[in-house]
mmCIF file of C-alpha atoms in Angstrom:
data_model
loop_
_atom_site.group_PDB
_atom_site.id
_atom_site.type_symbol
_atom_site.label_atom_id
_atom_site.label_comp_id
_atom_site.label_asym_id
_atom_site.label_seq_id
_atom_site.Cartn_x
_atom_site.Cartn_y
_atom_site.Cartn_z
ATOM 1 C CA ASN A 3 -37.120 -3.357 -3.791
ATOM 2 C CA ASN A 4 -35.380 -0.322 -5.225
ATOM 3 C CA ASN A 5 -34.746 0.955 -1.724
ATOM 4 C CA ASN A 6 -33.283 -2.397 -0.691
ATOM 5 C CA ASN A 7 -31.041 -2.437 -3.744
ATOM 6 C CA ASN A 8 -29.855 1.071 -3.001
ATOM 7 C CA ASN A 9 -29.152 0.136 0.613
ATOM 8 C CA ASN A 10 -27.199 -2.941 -0.471
ATOM 9 C CA ALA A 11 -25.198 -0.903 -2.957
ATOM 10 C CA THR A 12 -24.410 1.679 -0.298
ATOM 11 C CA SER A 13 -23.407 -1.036 2.152
ATOM 12 C CA ASN A 14 -21.109 -2.698 -0.384
ATOM 13 C CA THR A 15 -19.526 0.630 -1.275
ATOM 14 C CA THR A 16 -18.944 1.428 2.396
ATOM 15 C CA ARG A 17 -17.335 -1.953 3.093
ATOM 16 C CA HIS A 18 -15.091 -1.559 0.051
ATOM 17 C CA HIS A 19 -14.097 1.914 1.176
ATOM 18 C CA ASP A 20 -13.291 0.712 4.700
ATOM 19 C CA ASP A 21 -11.124 -2.158 3.422
ATOM 20 C CA ARG A 22 -9.383 0.147 0.985
ATOM 21 C CA ASP A 23 -8.528 2.648 3.701
ATOM 22 C CA CYS A 24 -6.982 0.068 6.058
ATOM 23 C CA ILE A 25 -3.257 0.846 5.865
ATOM 24 C CA ALA A 26 -1.067 -1.458 7.940
ATOM 25 C CA PRO A 27 1.259 0.350 10.397
ATOM 26 C CA PHE A 28 4.862 -0.874 10.685
ATOM 27 C CA GLN A 29 7.948 0.085 12.623
ATOM 28 C CA ARG A 30 11.118 0.484 10.599
ATOM 29 C CA GLU A 31 12.816 -2.307 12.567
ATOM 30 C CA GLU A 32 10.137 -4.757 11.409
ATOM 31 C CA ILE A 33 11.101 -4.470 7.734
ATOM 32 C CA LYS A 34 14.064 -6.232 6.135
ATOM 33 C CA LEU A 35 14.974 -4.582 2.861
ATOM 34 C CA GLY A 36 16.288 -6.204 -0.282
ATOM 35 C CA PRO A 37 17.977 -4.548 -3.270
ATOM 36 C CA LEU A 38 17.377 -1.030 -4.511
ATOM 37 C CA LEU A 39 14.695 -1.131 -7.202
ATOM 38 C CA GLY A 40 14.735 2.463 -8.372
ATOM 39 C CA SER A 41 15.198 6.100 -7.468
ATOM 40 C CA GLY A 42 13.393 9.355 -8.055
ATOM 41 C CA GLU A 43 14.433 12.933 -7.559
ATOM 42 C CA TYR A 44 14.234 12.714 -3.783
ATOM 43 C CA SER A 45 13.371 9.123 -2.915
ATOM 44 C CA HIS A 46 14.592 5.517 -3.107
ATOM 45 C CA VAL A 47 12.445 2.413 -3.590
ATOM 46 C CA TYR A 48 13.666 -0.874 -2.108
ATOM 47 C CA GLU A 49 12.358 -4.394 -2.291
ATOM 48 C CA VAL A 50 10.822 -5.583 0.972
ATOM 49 C CA GLU A 51 12.551 -8.906 1.513
ATOM 50 C CA SER A 52 10.540 -9.830 4.589
ATOM 51 C CA PHE A 53 8.604 -8.574 7.598
ATOM 52 C CA CYS A 54 9.846 -9.369 11.094
ATOM 53 C CA LEU A 55 6.809 -8.516 13.173
ATOM 54 C CA ARG A 56 7.481 -7.834 16.806
ATOM 55 C CA LYS A 57 6.101 -10.492 19.120
ATOM 56 C CA GLN A 58 3.848 -8.142 21.007
ATOM 57 C CA GLN A 59 2.341 -7.087 17.685
ATOM 58 C CA GLN A 60 1.896 -10.671 16.503
ATOM 59 C CA GLN A 61 0.145 -11.913 19.603
ATOM 60 C CA PRO A 62 -3.647 -11.706 19.434
ATOM 61 C CA GLN A 63 -5.111 -9.026 21.588
ATOM 62 C CA GLN A 64 -6.468 -10.007 24.960
ATOM 63 C CA PRO A 65 -10.217 -10.446 24.958
ATOM 64 C CA GLN A 66 -11.939 -7.266 25.921
ATOM 65 C CA GLN A 67 -15.334 -6.617 27.316
ATOM 66 C CA GLN A 68 -18.032 -6.393 24.709
ATOM 67 C CA PRO A 69 -18.802 -2.782 23.801
ATOM 68 C CA PRO A 70 -22.126 -1.520 25.057
ATOM 69 C CA SER A 71 -25.092 -2.028 22.743
ATOM 70 C CA LEU A 72 -25.838 0.955 20.603
ATOM 71 C CA SER A 73 -29.119 2.070 22.045
ATOM 72 C CA GLU A 74 -30.520 5.463 21.170
ATOM 73 C CA ASP A 75 -28.861 6.884 24.276
ATOM 74 C CA SER A 76 -25.453 5.398 23.566
ATOM 75 C CA MET A 77 -25.575 6.480 19.922
ATOM 76 C CA ASP A 78 -25.484 10.023 21.211
ATOM 77 C CA ASN A 79 -22.384 9.253 23.230
ATOM 78 C CA ASP A 80 -19.435 10.336 21.070
ATOM 79 C CA ALA A 81 -16.941 8.649 23.393
ATOM 80 C CA THR A 82 -18.651 5.262 23.005
ATOM 81 C CA ILE A 83 -18.738 5.490 19.223
ATOM 82 C CA LYS A 84 -15.109 6.623 19.099
ATOM 83 C CA THR A 85 -14.017 3.701 21.296
ATOM 84 C CA ILE A 86 -15.813 1.160 19.101
ATOM 85 C CA THR A 87 -14.417 2.730 15.922
ATOM 86 C CA THR A 88 -10.863 2.759 17.313
ATOM 87 C CA THR A 89 -11.100 -0.878 18.414
ATOM 88 C CA THR A 90 -12.348 -1.912 14.984
ATOM 89 C CA THR A 91 -9.550 0.008 13.246
ATOM 90 C CA ILE A 92 -6.854 -1.566 15.422
ATOM 91 C CA THR A 93 -8.268 -5.024 14.749
ATOM 92 C CA LYS A 94 -8.246 -4.433 10.978
ATOM 93 C CA GLU A 95 -4.700 -3.076 11.089
ATOM 94 C CA HIS A 96 -3.516 -6.070 13.118
ATOM 95 C CA ALA A 97 -5.089 -8.467 10.609
ATOM 96 C CA LYS A 98 -3.589 -6.549 7.674
ATOM 97 C CA ARG A 99 -0.095 -6.726 9.187
ATOM 98 C CA ASN A 100 -0.334 -10.488 9.630
ATOM 99 C CA TYR A 101 -1.752 -10.931 6.131
ATOM 100 C CA MET A 102 1.138 -8.989 4.592
ATOM 101 C CA LYS A 103 3.616 -11.101 6.553
ATOM 102 C CA GLN A 104 2.010 -14.290 5.248
ATOM 103 C CA CYS A 105 1.926 -12.985 1.662
ATOM 104 C CA GLU A 106 5.323 -11.270 1.531
ATOM 105 C CA LYS A 107 6.368 -13.553 -1.365
ATOM 106 C CA TYR A 108 4.533 -14.798 -4.427
ATOM 107 C CA ARG A 109 4.052 -18.560 -4.178
ATOM 108 C CA GLU A 110 4.725 -19.289 -7.832
ATOM 109 C CA THR A 111 7.949 -17.296 -8.206
ATOM 110 C CA ASN A 112 9.041 -16.536 -4.618
ATOM 111 C CA ASN A 113 9.498 -12.915 -5.727
ATOM 112 C CA ALA A 114 8.921 -10.192 -3.181
ATOM 113 C CA ARG A 115 5.408 -8.781 -3.289
ATOM 114 C CA TYR A 116 6.069 -5.388 -1.678
ATOM 115 C CA ALA A 117 8.389 -2.404 -1.972
ATOM 116 C CA MET A 118 9.261 0.407 0.428
ATOM 117 C CA LYS A 119 9.738 4.061 -0.503
ATOM 118 C CA HIS A 120 11.432 6.741 1.586
ATOM 119 C CA ILE A 121 13.406 9.945 1.139
ATOM 120 C CA LYS A 122 17.032 9.497 0.101
ATOM 121 C CA VAL A 123 19.511 9.733 2.960
ATOM 122 C CA GLU A 124 21.907 11.650 0.713
ATOM 123 C CA TYR A 125 19.114 14.098 -0.156
ATOM 124 C CA TYR A 126 18.616 14.770 3.535
ATOM 125 C CA GLU A 127 22.371 15.112 4.190
ATOM 126 C CA SER A 128 22.767 17.431 1.214
ATOM 127 C CA SER A 129 20.043 19.684 2.625
ATOM 128 C CA LEU A 130 21.922 19.879 5.916
ATOM 129 C CA GLU A 131 25.233 20.661 4.228
ATOM 130 C CA LYS A 132 23.674 23.426 2.157
ATOM 131 C CA ASN A 133 21.690 24.678 5.152
ATOM 132 C CA ASP A 134 18.651 24.444 2.896
ATOM 133 C CA SER A 135 15.849 22.763 4.781
ATOM 134 C CA ASP A 136 13.219 23.964 2.311
ATOM 135 C CA ALA A 137 14.115 21.264 -0.219
ATOM 136 C CA TYR A 138 13.843 18.507 2.391
ATOM 137 C CA VAL A 139 10.576 19.896 3.744
ATOM 138 C CA GLN A 140 9.166 19.997 0.213
ATOM 139 C CA ALA A 141 10.213 16.381 -0.366
ATOM 140 C CA ALA A 142 8.570 15.379 2.916
ATOM 141 C CA CYS A 143 5.370 17.171 1.940
ATOM 142 C CA ASP A 144 5.356 15.488 -1.480
ATOM 143 C CA LEU A 145 5.756 12.043 0.072
ATOM 144 C CA THR A 146 2.973 12.579 2.617
ATOM 145 C CA LEU A 147 0.725 13.942 -0.137
ATOM 146 C CA GLU A 148 1.458 10.847 -2.224
ATOM 147 C CA ALA A 149 0.426 8.670 0.726
ATOM 148 C CA GLU A 150 -2.797 10.633 1.153
ATOM 149 C CA ILE A 151 -3.700 10.322 -2.523
ATOM 150 C CA LEU A 152 -2.841 6.620 -2.827
ATOM 151 C CA SER A 153 -4.744 5.736 0.340
ATOM 152 C CA ASN A 154 -7.927 7.062 -1.256
ATOM 153 C CA LEU A 155 -7.556 5.407 -4.643
ATOM 154 C CA ALA A 156 -8.504 1.896 -5.714
ATOM 155 C CA HIS A 157 -7.864 1.111 -9.379
ATOM 156 C CA PRO A 158 -6.143 -1.863 -11.064
ATOM 157 C CA ASN A 159 -3.822 0.456 -12.995
ATOM 158 C CA ILE A 160 -2.772 2.532 -9.989
ATOM 159 C CA ILE A 161 -0.219 1.238 -7.513
ATOM 160 C CA LYS A 162 -1.727 0.318 -4.150
ATOM 161 C CA LEU A 163 -0.571 1.677 -0.804
ATOM 162 C CA ARG A 164 -0.472 -1.236 1.673
ATOM 163 C CA GLY A 165 1.368 0.088 4.721
ATOM 164 C CA MET A 166 3.328 2.954 6.201
ATOM 165 C CA THR A 167 5.281 4.039 9.245
ATOM 166 C CA HIS A 168 3.281 3.530 12.443
ATOM 167 C CA SER A 169 4.077 7.003 13.768
ATOM 168 C CA GLY A 170 2.842 8.915 10.733
ATOM 169 C CA VAL A 171 4.525 12.197 9.869
ATOM 170 C CA ALA A 172 6.200 12.163 13.293
ATOM 171 C CA GLY A 173 8.504 9.552 11.754
ATOM 172 C CA PHE A 174 10.393 12.312 9.952
ATOM 173 C CA ALA A 175 11.924 13.148 13.347
ATOM 174 C CA ASN A 176 13.863 9.868 13.046
ATOM 175 C CA GLY A 177 15.527 10.859 9.786
ATOM 176 C CA PRO A 178 14.727 10.519 6.091
ATOM 177 C CA ASN A 179 13.801 6.826 6.314
ATOM 178 C CA GLY A 180 11.748 7.315 9.464
ATOM 179 C CA TYR A 181 8.706 7.966 7.281
ATOM 180 C CA PHE A 182 8.087 5.355 4.607
ATOM 181 C CA LEU A 183 5.409 3.898 2.371
ATOM 182 C CA ILE A 184 4.906 0.208 1.586
ATOM 183 C CA MET A 185 3.390 -0.480 -1.811
ATOM 184 C CA ASP A 186 2.920 -3.309 -4.261
ATOM 185 C CA ARG A 187 6.147 -4.005 -6.071
ATOM 186 C CA LEU A 188 6.160 -3.309 -9.817
ATOM 187 C CA PHE A 189 7.944 -5.754 -12.091
ATOM 188 C CA GLU A 190 7.785 -3.598 -15.196
ATOM 189 C CA THR A 191 7.594 0.083 -16.054
ATOM 190 C CA LEU A 192 4.747 1.640 -17.995
ATOM 191 C CA ASP A 193 6.965 1.763 -21.098
ATOM 192 C CA GLN A 194 7.809 -1.928 -20.738
ATOM 193 C CA ARG A 195 4.157 -2.877 -20.295
ATOM 194 C CA MET A 196 3.098 -0.877 -23.349
ATOM 195 C CA ILE A 197 5.807 -2.520 -25.475
ATOM 196 C CA ARG A 198 4.770 -5.977 -24.217
ATOM 197 C CA LEU A 199 1.106 -5.294 -25.038
ATOM 198 C CA TRP A 200 1.970 -3.904 -28.456
ATOM 199 C CA LYS A 201 4.018 -7.003 -29.262
ATOM 200 C CA ARG A 202 1.152 -9.230 -28.143
ATOM 201 C CA GLU A 203 -1.251 -7.273 -30.348
ATOM 202 C CA ASP A 204 1.141 -7.526 -33.306
ATOM 203 C CA ASN A 205 1.408 -11.292 -32.827
ATOM 204 C CA ILE A 206 -2.379 -11.609 -32.788
ATOM 205 C CA LEU A 207 -2.628 -9.557 -35.978
ATOM 206 C CA ASP A 208 0.054 -11.707 -37.636
ATOM 207 C CA VAL A 209 -1.770 -14.907 -36.696
ATOM 208 C CA ASN A 210 -5.062 -13.561 -38.010
ATOM 209 C CA SER A 211 -3.370 -12.477 -41.230
ATOM 210 C CA ASP A 212 -1.921 -15.971 -41.718
ATOM 211 C CA ASP A 213 -5.352 -17.507 -41.161
ATOM 212 C CA ASP A 214 -6.857 -15.215 -43.785
ATOM 213 C CA ASP A 215 -4.165 -16.229 -46.283
ATOM 214 C CA ASP A 216 -4.889 -19.914 -45.641
ATOM 215 C CA ASP A 217 -8.582 -19.326 -46.226
ATOM 216 C CA ASP A 218 -7.834 -17.664 -49.559
ATOM 217 C CA ASP A 219 -5.824 -20.670 -50.644
#
């Protein structure tokens, strides 16, 4: 029984890890941006107003032949395993893209659910004017490192990476917004959340204090 429980726990952890690591690939032309939400030292964050998925990406993939059964011989075949893994990844990515399109707005408020982050165009142009590519390269490295870290984290208090440019780091060849990250949109800063929670706690304390006074009477 203990072994079965351990196996189930391992299986659940693996499935969670696989789902967490599925980052939807998008082309820049598929994303319609809304207003600027905020800026950092080297990057802008925009609201994602909507996704306009390309038709060839939206269409379900043509049925393919079933992969060969994983016999002991085929398990030793790296090419077979790689093909099956790649097919599974593409299928998950396709499903994730469609899901994000369907859920691009919150039903209750119609607010945008996602935001897109990329390097500032003016930051890139400034680097060219100053003939200082080091600053731009450092910004690019920081953004790719952020993507790597976020893609491996799953915590309710840490922003979630949902998608990114389909071409990976090669997107930087298309300019500062050629490489981008798509994340959950935040509707309040950490400071604002802390103030809101403190006020809620104060209200609870005030109510409890009033109840105690009534009991004394």
